[in-house]
Amino acid sequence: MIDKAERLLAVKSVKPTSVRILVLAHLLKDAKAQSLKDLEVSLYNTDRSSIFRTLKTFEEYKVVHSIDDGSGMMKYAVCAEGCNCDPKDLHYHFYCTNCSLTYCLLDNPIPIVTLPENFKMHQANMVIKGLCDKCP
Amino acid sequence: MIDKAERLLAVKSVKPTSVRILVLAHLLKDAKAQSLKDLEVSLYNTDRSSIFRTLKTFEEYKVVHSIDDGSGMMKYAVCAEGCNCDPKDLHYHFYCTNCSLTYCLLDNPIPIVTLPENFKMHQANMVIKGLCDKCP
DNA sequence: CAATGCCATGCAACCCGATTGCAAAGGTTA
DNA sequence: TAACCTTTGCAATCGGGTTGCATGGCATTG
Ligand SMILES: [Mn+2]
Ligand SMILES: [Mn+2]
Ligand SMILES: [Zn+2]
Ligand SMILES: [Zn+2]
């Protein structure tokens, strides 16, 4: 995962510092959307603000995208290959209200929504809430 | 608006106290989604926590629904007539990144999303972000 | 009417995720 | 080596949301 992280950082032109490699490797390893706190707990000897700023950098360089799933904590997930975080790359997210896991539903494109006259869409945050397949 | 608020509270079986009438009248008057802070500023002689608890009560009794538009503040909007806050009453919301207004897009039903096997949808928060018709 | 009980309200304090200021550490370049 | 820029760690702060507690208002009961 370390190698994979380093390669991905190179592709995205982000300088591969130690914190960045660790954070990205962890996001790649547990292939689920993770919060700042999740990462803080997992990388317990790395400072929270460093992880925070790393995530901001990752967002800026389209390494990860953030998901506001309504849980109160922003979640971060590695962007799929080819993703540029454009409207066309938008996808649904599913938040399990039981286990708190957040999933990227990459298979369903989000539909074109007919907006009122002269409204322009730039981004979207589409979250479906319910129970995942591992929860009762 | 005061009358309308009192009538609506009666319909929803919520005891019409002074704070509740004021809050609901204000939500009805400015027919847009408003945050706790918005209401706090408008009803400057009413306590924040009272407004907060009023909004919680309104949610519980399906008087209003809340919208997490990603602005960092929860927004509240009066439910349309006949709304029971069931999945069938879900609708898109539009958040203008310029003027920070949040609109209920009541005309577009949200589509049925094909979920992975054994995932069950209970709720959803669908927010489209961009520019509204009053913004450049 | 007085006593009781319940719910709503106001105020202050707290919680917690997010964010920032600042100095030290690392690495790069001249 | 010296100057410079970026990253990191630590501590403090911010801000929306939430809660504990005492008071107030109102209705019910005796
Ligand atoms: Mn995703
Ligand atoms: Mn709405
Ligand atoms: Zn689950
Ligand atoms: Zn606007």
GROMACS .gro file of C-alpha atoms (C1' of nucleotides) and ligand atoms in nm:
model
  336
    1MET     CA    1   0.000   0.000   0.000
    2ILE     CA    2   0.294   0.227   0.066
    3ASP     CA    3   0.413   0.176  -0.290
    4LYS     CA    4   0.068   0.228  -0.428
    5ALA     CA    5   0.038   0.551  -0.228
    6GLU     CA    6   0.372   0.675  -0.353
    7ARG     CA    7   0.279   0.598  -0.710
    8LEU     CA    8  -0.055   0.774  -0.677
    9LEU     CA    9   0.108   1.082  -0.527
   10ALA     CA   10   0.350   1.092  -0.816
   11VAL     CA   11   0.064   1.070  -1.065
   12LYS     CA   12  -0.115   1.357  -0.893
   13SER     CA   13   0.201   1.564  -0.859
   14VAL     CA   14   0.188   1.583  -0.481
   15LYS     CA   15   0.519   1.581  -0.300
   16PRO     CA   16   0.539   1.245  -0.120
   17THR     CA   17   0.612   1.338   0.240
   18SER     CA   18   0.596   1.087   0.521
   19VAL     CA   19   0.261   1.199   0.657
   20ARG     CA   20   0.108   1.205   0.312
   21ILE     CA   21   0.227   0.856   0.234
   22LEU     CA   22   0.093   0.722   0.562
   23VAL     CA   23  -0.244   0.890   0.527
   24LEU     CA   24  -0.293   0.785   0.169
   25ALA     CA   25  -0.176   0.430   0.236
   26HIS     CA   26  -0.434   0.407   0.511
   27LEU     CA   27  -0.710   0.542   0.293
   28LEU     CA   28  -0.616   0.287   0.028
   29LYS     CA   29  -0.592   0.000   0.274
   30ASP     CA   30  -0.932   0.038   0.438
   31ALA     CA   31  -1.115   0.107   0.117
   32LYS     CA   32  -1.393   0.295   0.285
   33ALA     CA   33  -1.461   0.661   0.350
   34GLN     CA   34  -1.274   0.766   0.662
   35SER     CA   35  -1.302   1.066   0.888
   36LEU     CA   36  -1.023   1.279   1.027
   37LYS     CA   37  -1.082   1.110   1.360
   38ASP     CA   38  -1.060   0.763   1.205
   39LEU     CA   39  -0.722   0.850   1.061
   40GLU     CA   40  -0.611   1.016   1.383
   41VAL     CA   41  -0.684   0.699   1.575
   42SER     CA   42  -0.518   0.472   1.320
   43LEU     CA   43  -0.211   0.688   1.276
   44TYR     CA   44  -0.184   0.757   1.646
   45ASN     CA   45   0.165   0.905   1.632
   46THR     CA   46   0.081   1.156   1.363
   47ASP     CA   47  -0.060   1.492   1.457
   48ARG     CA   48  -0.423   1.568   1.384
   49SER     CA   49  -0.357   1.901   1.217
   50SER     CA   50  -0.097   1.746   0.992
   51ILE     CA   51  -0.347   1.485   0.883
   52PHE     CA   52  -0.605   1.758   0.840
   53ARG     CA   53  -0.382   1.968   0.619
   54THR     CA   54  -0.282   1.660   0.426
   55LEU     CA   55  -0.645   1.587   0.351
   56LYS     CA   56  -0.696   1.946   0.234
   57THR     CA   57  -0.397   1.908   0.004
   58PHE     CA   58  -0.533   1.578  -0.124
   59GLU     CA   59  -0.865   1.741  -0.202
   60GLU     CA   60  -0.697   2.025  -0.382
   61TYR     CA   61  -0.500   1.786  -0.600
   62LYS     CA   62  -0.796   1.553  -0.658
   63VAL     CA   63  -0.639   1.264  -0.471
   64VAL     CA   64  -0.945   1.226  -0.249
   65HIS     CA   65  -1.297   1.363  -0.240
   66SER     CA   66  -1.486   1.455   0.072
   67ILE     CA   67  -1.832   1.339   0.168
   68ASP     CA   68  -2.067   1.512   0.404
   69ASP     CA   69  -2.274   1.212   0.507
   70GLY     CA   70  -2.460   1.391   0.782
   71SER     CA   71  -2.280   1.208   1.059
   72GLY     CA   72  -2.120   1.528   1.178
   73MET     CA   73  -1.778   1.432   1.056
   74MET     CA   74  -1.653   1.481   0.703
   75LYS     CA   75  -1.545   1.158   0.538
   76TYR     CA   76  -1.270   1.120   0.281
   77ALA     CA   77  -1.235   0.859   0.010
   78VAL     CA   78  -0.971   0.806  -0.256
   79CYS     CA   79  -1.087   0.920  -0.597
   80ALA     CA   80  -1.140   0.653  -0.857
   81GLU     CA   81  -0.896   0.641  -1.146
   82GLY     CA   82  -0.973   0.907  -1.399
   83CYS     CA   83  -1.173   1.114  -1.153
   84ASN     CA   84  -1.134   1.488  -1.173
   85CYS     CA   85  -1.402   1.574  -0.922
   86ASP     CA   86  -1.605   1.730  -1.199
   87PRO     CA   87  -1.984   1.708  -1.202
   88LYS     CA   88  -1.951   1.405  -1.429
   89ASP     CA   89  -1.751   1.226  -1.161
   90LEU     CA   90  -2.017   1.277  -0.898
   91HIS     CA   91  -2.173   0.968  -0.750
   92TYR     CA   92  -2.410   0.870  -0.474
   93HIS     CA   93  -2.289   0.786  -0.128
   94PHE     CA   94  -2.456   0.551   0.111
   95TYR     CA   95  -2.438   0.604   0.485
   96CYS     CA   96  -2.532   0.314   0.709
   97THR     CA   97  -2.710   0.453   1.012
   98ASN     CA   98  -2.624   0.142   1.209
   99CYS     CA   99  -2.252   0.082   1.155
  100SER     CA  100  -2.170   0.437   1.040
  101LEU     CA  101  -1.987   0.316   0.733
  102THR     CA  102  -2.000   0.534   0.424
  103TYR     CA  103  -1.986   0.375   0.080
  104CYS     CA  104  -1.916   0.524  -0.261
  105LEU     CA  105  -2.178   0.394  -0.503
  106LEU     CA  106  -1.965   0.421  -0.813
  107ASP     CA  107  -2.194   0.217  -1.034
  108ASN     CA  108  -2.487   0.458  -1.036
  109PRO     CA  109  -2.437   0.784  -1.220
  110ILE     CA  110  -2.635   1.065  -1.067
  111PRO     CA  111  -2.915   1.181  -1.292
  112ILE     CA  112  -2.947   1.516  -1.460
  113VAL     CA  113  -3.182   1.715  -1.241
  114THR     CA  114  -3.404   1.966  -1.411
  115LEU     CA  115  -3.337   2.286  -1.226
  116PRO     CA  116  -3.553   2.598  -1.220
  117GLU     CA  117  -3.488   2.849  -1.496
  118ASN     CA  118  -3.138   3.000  -1.478
  119PHE     CA  119  -3.009   2.780  -1.197
  120LYS     CA  120  -2.666   2.634  -1.266
  121MET     CA  121  -2.533   2.318  -1.108
  122HIS     CA  122  -2.165   2.296  -1.023
  123GLN     CA  123  -2.141   2.034  -0.754
  124ALA     CA  124  -2.364   1.798  -0.561
  125ASN     CA  125  -2.372   1.596  -0.242
  126MET     CA  126  -2.607   1.302  -0.270
  127VAL     CA  127  -2.631   1.083   0.036
  128ILE     CA  128  -2.865   0.791   0.082
  129LYS     CA  129  -2.912   0.673   0.438
  130GLY     CA  130  -3.025   0.337   0.558
  131LEU     CA  131  -2.887  -0.004   0.643
  132CYS     CA  132  -2.601  -0.173   0.463
  133ASP     CA  133  -2.583  -0.543   0.382
  134LYS     CA  134  -2.394  -0.624   0.700
  135CYS     CA  135  -2.648  -0.464   0.932
  136PRO     CA  136  -2.990  -0.589   1.052
  137MET     CA  137  -4.848   3.478   0.921
  138ILE     CA  138  -4.920   3.452   1.291
  139ASP     CA  139  -5.264   3.309   1.214
  140LYS     CA  140  -5.122   3.075   0.958
  141ALA     CA  141  -4.862   2.955   1.207
  142GLU     CA  142  -5.125   2.897   1.474
  143ARG     CA  143  -5.341   2.704   1.232
  144LEU     CA  144  -5.049   2.489   1.120
  145LEU     CA  145  -4.951   2.411   1.479
  146ALA     CA  146  -5.308   2.306   1.549
  147VAL     CA  147  -5.307   2.076   1.246
  148LYS     CA  148  -4.981   1.917   1.360
  149SER     CA  149  -5.095   1.889   1.722
  150VAL     CA  150  -4.815   2.104   1.860
  151LYS     CA  151  -4.901   2.324   2.157
  152PRO     CA  152  -4.891   2.682   2.026
  153THR     CA  153  -4.655   2.860   2.264
  154SER     CA  154  -4.525   3.208   2.200
  155VAL     CA  155  -4.179   3.100   2.083
  156ARG     CA  156  -4.321   2.834   1.857
  157ILE     CA  157  -4.561   3.077   1.694
  158LEU     CA  158  -4.285   3.331   1.637
  159VAL     CA  159  -4.042   3.079   1.493
  160LEU     CA  160  -4.297   2.920   1.264
  161ALA     CA  161  -4.434   3.255   1.150
  162HIS     CA  162  -4.083   3.357   1.055
  163LEU     CA  163  -4.018   3.036   0.867
  164LEU     CA  164  -4.345   3.088   0.680
  165LYS     CA  165  -4.277   3.455   0.606
  166ASP     CA  166  -3.933   3.418   0.452
  167ALA     CA  167  -4.024   3.111   0.253
  168LYS     CA  168  -3.668   2.987   0.236
  169ALA     CA  169  -3.464   2.741   0.439
  170GLN     CA  170  -3.330   2.915   0.746
  171SER     CA  171  -3.059   2.828   0.993
  172LEU     CA  172  -3.071   2.851   1.369
  173LYS     CA  173  -2.849   3.156   1.341
  174ASP     CA  174  -3.081   3.318   1.087
  175LEU     CA  175  -3.371   3.278   1.326
  176GLU     CA  176  -3.164   3.390   1.622
  177VAL     CA  177  -3.080   3.715   1.443
  178SER     CA  178  -3.436   3.775   1.327
  179LEU     CA  179  -3.596   3.693   1.660
  180TYR     CA  180  -3.329   3.877   1.855
  181ASN     CA  181  -3.512   3.873   2.183
  182THR     CA  182  -3.575   3.503   2.185
  183ASP     CA  183  -3.315   3.271   2.327
  184ARG     CA  184  -3.112   3.050   2.097
  185SER     CA  185  -3.170   2.731   2.290
  186SER     CA  186  -3.543   2.792   2.293
  187ILE     CA  187  -3.541   2.832   1.917
  188PHE     CA  188  -3.322   2.523   1.892
  189ARG     CA  189  -3.559   2.312   2.098
  190THR     CA  190  -3.852   2.450   1.907
  191LEU     CA  191  -3.694   2.337   1.580
  192LYS     CA  192  -3.636   1.991   1.726
  193THR     CA  193  -3.999   1.975   1.829
  194PHE     CA  194  -4.105   2.091   1.482
  195GLU     CA  195  -3.897   1.817   1.323
  196GLU     CA  196  -4.044   1.557   1.553
  197TYR     CA  197  -4.397   1.661   1.464
  198LYS     CA  198  -4.320   1.697   1.092
  199VAL     CA  199  -4.378   2.070   1.090
  200VAL     CA  200  -4.039   2.133   0.933
  201HIS     CA  201  -3.766   1.927   0.775
  202SER     CA  202  -3.395   1.990   0.809
  203ILE     CA  203  -3.143   2.019   0.529
  204ASP     CA  204  -2.772   1.964   0.555
  205ASP     CA  205  -2.662   2.177   0.263
  206GLY     CA  206  -2.294   2.156   0.342
  207SER     CA  207  -2.271   2.517   0.455
  208GLY     CA  208  -2.189   2.406   0.806
  209MET     CA  209  -2.524   2.512   0.943
  210MET     CA  210  -2.837   2.301   0.935
  211LYS     CA  211  -3.123   2.468   0.752
  212TYR     CA  212  -3.491   2.429   0.829
  213ALA     CA  213  -3.786   2.462   0.595
  214VAL     CA  214  -4.158   2.424   0.652
  215CYS     CA  215  -4.290   2.096   0.520
  216ALA     CA  216  -4.524   2.110   0.225
  217GLU     CA  217  -4.886   2.022   0.284
  218GLY     CA  218  -4.932   1.648   0.303
  219CYS     CA  219  -4.566   1.586   0.378
  220ASN     CA  220  -4.489   1.318   0.631
  221CYS     CA  221  -4.113   1.322   0.589
  222ASP     CA  222  -4.130   0.972   0.445
  223PRO     CA  223  -3.895   0.865   0.167
  224LYS     CA  224  -4.170   0.952  -0.079
  225ASP     CA  225  -4.164   1.311   0.046
  226LEU     CA  226  -3.793   1.349  -0.015
  227HIS     CA  227  -3.687   1.611  -0.262
  228TYR     CA  228  -3.374   1.777  -0.391
  229HIS     CA  229  -3.235   2.089  -0.235
  230PHE     CA  230  -3.036   2.353  -0.412
  231TYR     CA  231  -2.768   2.549  -0.233
  232CYS     CA  232  -2.642   2.867  -0.398
  233THR     CA  233  -2.272   2.896  -0.327
  234ASN     CA  234  -2.286   3.268  -0.390
  235CYS     CA  235  -2.580   3.396  -0.185
  236SER     CA  236  -2.600   3.095   0.051
  237LEU     CA  237  -2.971   3.053  -0.006
  238THR     CA  238  -3.111   2.703   0.009
  239TYR     CA  239  -3.412   2.610  -0.201
  240CYS     CA  240  -3.650   2.316  -0.184
  241LEU     CA  241  -3.693   2.175  -0.534
  242LEU     CA  242  -4.038   2.035  -0.478
  243ASP     CA  243  -4.115   1.971  -0.844
  244ASN     CA  244  -3.852   1.701  -0.900
  245PRO     CA  245  -3.910   1.372  -0.728
  246ILE     CA  246  -3.586   1.199  -0.640
  247PRO     CA  247  -3.529   0.886  -0.844
  248ILE     CA  248  -3.516   0.532  -0.716
  249VAL     CA  249  -3.151   0.451  -0.680
  250THR     CA  250  -3.047   0.095  -0.741
  251LEU     CA  251  -2.856   0.000  -0.431
  252PRO     CA  252  -2.615  -0.287  -0.388
  253GLU     CA  253  -2.770  -0.619  -0.285
  254ASN     CA  254  -2.932  -0.605   0.059
  255PHE     CA  255  -2.886  -0.234   0.114
  256LYS     CA  256  -3.199  -0.061   0.240
  257MET     CA  257  -3.276   0.306   0.196
  258HIS     CA  258  -3.458   0.492   0.472
  259GLN     CA  259  -3.370   0.853   0.420
  260ALA     CA  260  -3.169   1.072   0.187
  261ASN     CA  261  -3.005   1.410   0.169
  262MET     CA  262  -2.969   1.529  -0.187
  263VAL     CA  263  -2.809   1.868  -0.233
  264ILE     CA  264  -2.720   2.030  -0.560
  265LYS     CA  265  -2.477   2.319  -0.540
  266GLY     CA  266  -2.429   2.599  -0.783
  267LEU     CA  267  -2.565   2.942  -0.866
  268CYS     CA  268  -2.926   3.044  -0.834
  269ASP     CA  269  -3.111   3.266  -1.078
  270LYS     CA  270  -3.032   3.581  -0.883
  271CYS     CA  271  -2.658   3.527  -0.879
  272PRO     CA  272  -2.399   3.582  -1.153
  273DC     C1'  273  -5.861   2.998   4.593
  274DA     C1'  274  -5.434   2.740   4.710
  275DA     C1'  275  -5.145   2.360   4.613
  276DT     C1'  276  -4.942   2.068   4.289
  277DG     C1'  277  -4.735   1.915   3.873
  278DC     C1'  278  -4.583   1.958   3.404
  279DC     C1'  279  -4.390   2.170   3.023
  280DA     C1'  280  -4.159   2.573   2.804
  281DT     C1'  281  -3.819   2.917   2.849
  282DG     C1'  282  -3.379   3.168   2.943
  283DC     C1'  283  -2.917   3.161   3.070
  284DA     C1'  284  -2.477   2.977   3.107
  285DA     C1'  285  -2.182   2.625   3.036
  286DC     C1'  286  -2.020   2.257   2.771
  287DC     C1'  287  -1.904   1.942   2.369
  288DC     C1'  288  -1.664   1.839   1.974
  289DG     C1'  289  -1.514   1.864   1.493
  290DA     C1'  290  -1.279   2.191   1.232
  291DT     C1'  291  -0.934   2.533   1.180
  292DT     C1'  292  -0.540   2.841   1.264
  293DG     C1'  293  -0.099   3.083   1.467
  294DC     C1'  294   0.340   2.996   1.550
  295DA     C1'  295   0.779   2.795   1.608
  296DA     C1'  296   1.065   2.395   1.509
  297DA     C1'  297   1.216   2.048   1.171
  298DG     C1'  298   1.336   1.904   0.694
  299DG     C1'  299   1.479   1.951   0.272
  300DT     C1'  300   1.645   2.222  -0.137
  301DT     C1'  301   1.926   2.561  -0.362
  302DA     C1'  302   2.288   2.893  -0.423
  303DT     C1'  303   2.749   2.684   0.493
  304DA     C1'  304   2.373   3.013   0.460
  305DA     C1'  305   1.932   3.143   0.294
  306DC     C1'  306   1.491   2.991   0.176
  307DC     C1'  307   1.057   2.745   0.140
  308DT     C1'  308   0.758   2.375   0.282
  309DT     C1'  309   0.592   2.052   0.611
  310DT     C1'  310   0.504   1.915   1.072
  311DG     C1'  311   0.369   1.931   1.572
  312DC     C1'  312   0.164   2.157   1.943
  313DA     C1'  313  -0.149   2.447   2.153
  314DA     C1'  314  -0.506   2.746   2.119
  315DT     C1'  315  -0.922   2.902   1.911
  316DC     C1'  316  -1.364   2.904   1.653
  317DG     C1'  317  -1.835   2.802   1.590
  318DG     C1'  318  -2.248   2.533   1.550
  319DG     C1'  319  -2.487   2.240   1.821
  320DT     C1'  320  -2.639   2.065   2.268
  321DT     C1'  321  -2.740   2.023   2.760
  322DG     C1'  322  -2.806   2.114   3.292
  323DC     C1'  323  -3.049   2.369   3.579
  324DA     C1'  324  -3.343   2.711   3.783
  325DT     C1'  325  -3.735   2.999   3.680
  326DG     C1'  326  -4.183   3.102   3.485
  327DG     C1'  327  -4.635   3.008   3.293
  328DC     C1'  328  -5.022   2.746   3.280
  329DA     C1'  329  -5.345   2.397   3.372
  330DT     C1'  330  -5.534   2.049   3.684
  331DT     C1'  331  -5.673   1.905   4.131
  332DG     C1'  332  -5.844   1.933   4.589
  333MN      MN  333  -1.725   0.871  -0.322
  334MN      MN  334  -3.704   2.089   0.143
  335ZN      ZN  335  -2.399  -0.101   0.825
  336ZN      ZN  336  -2.778   3.281  -0.518
   0.00000   0.00000   0.00000
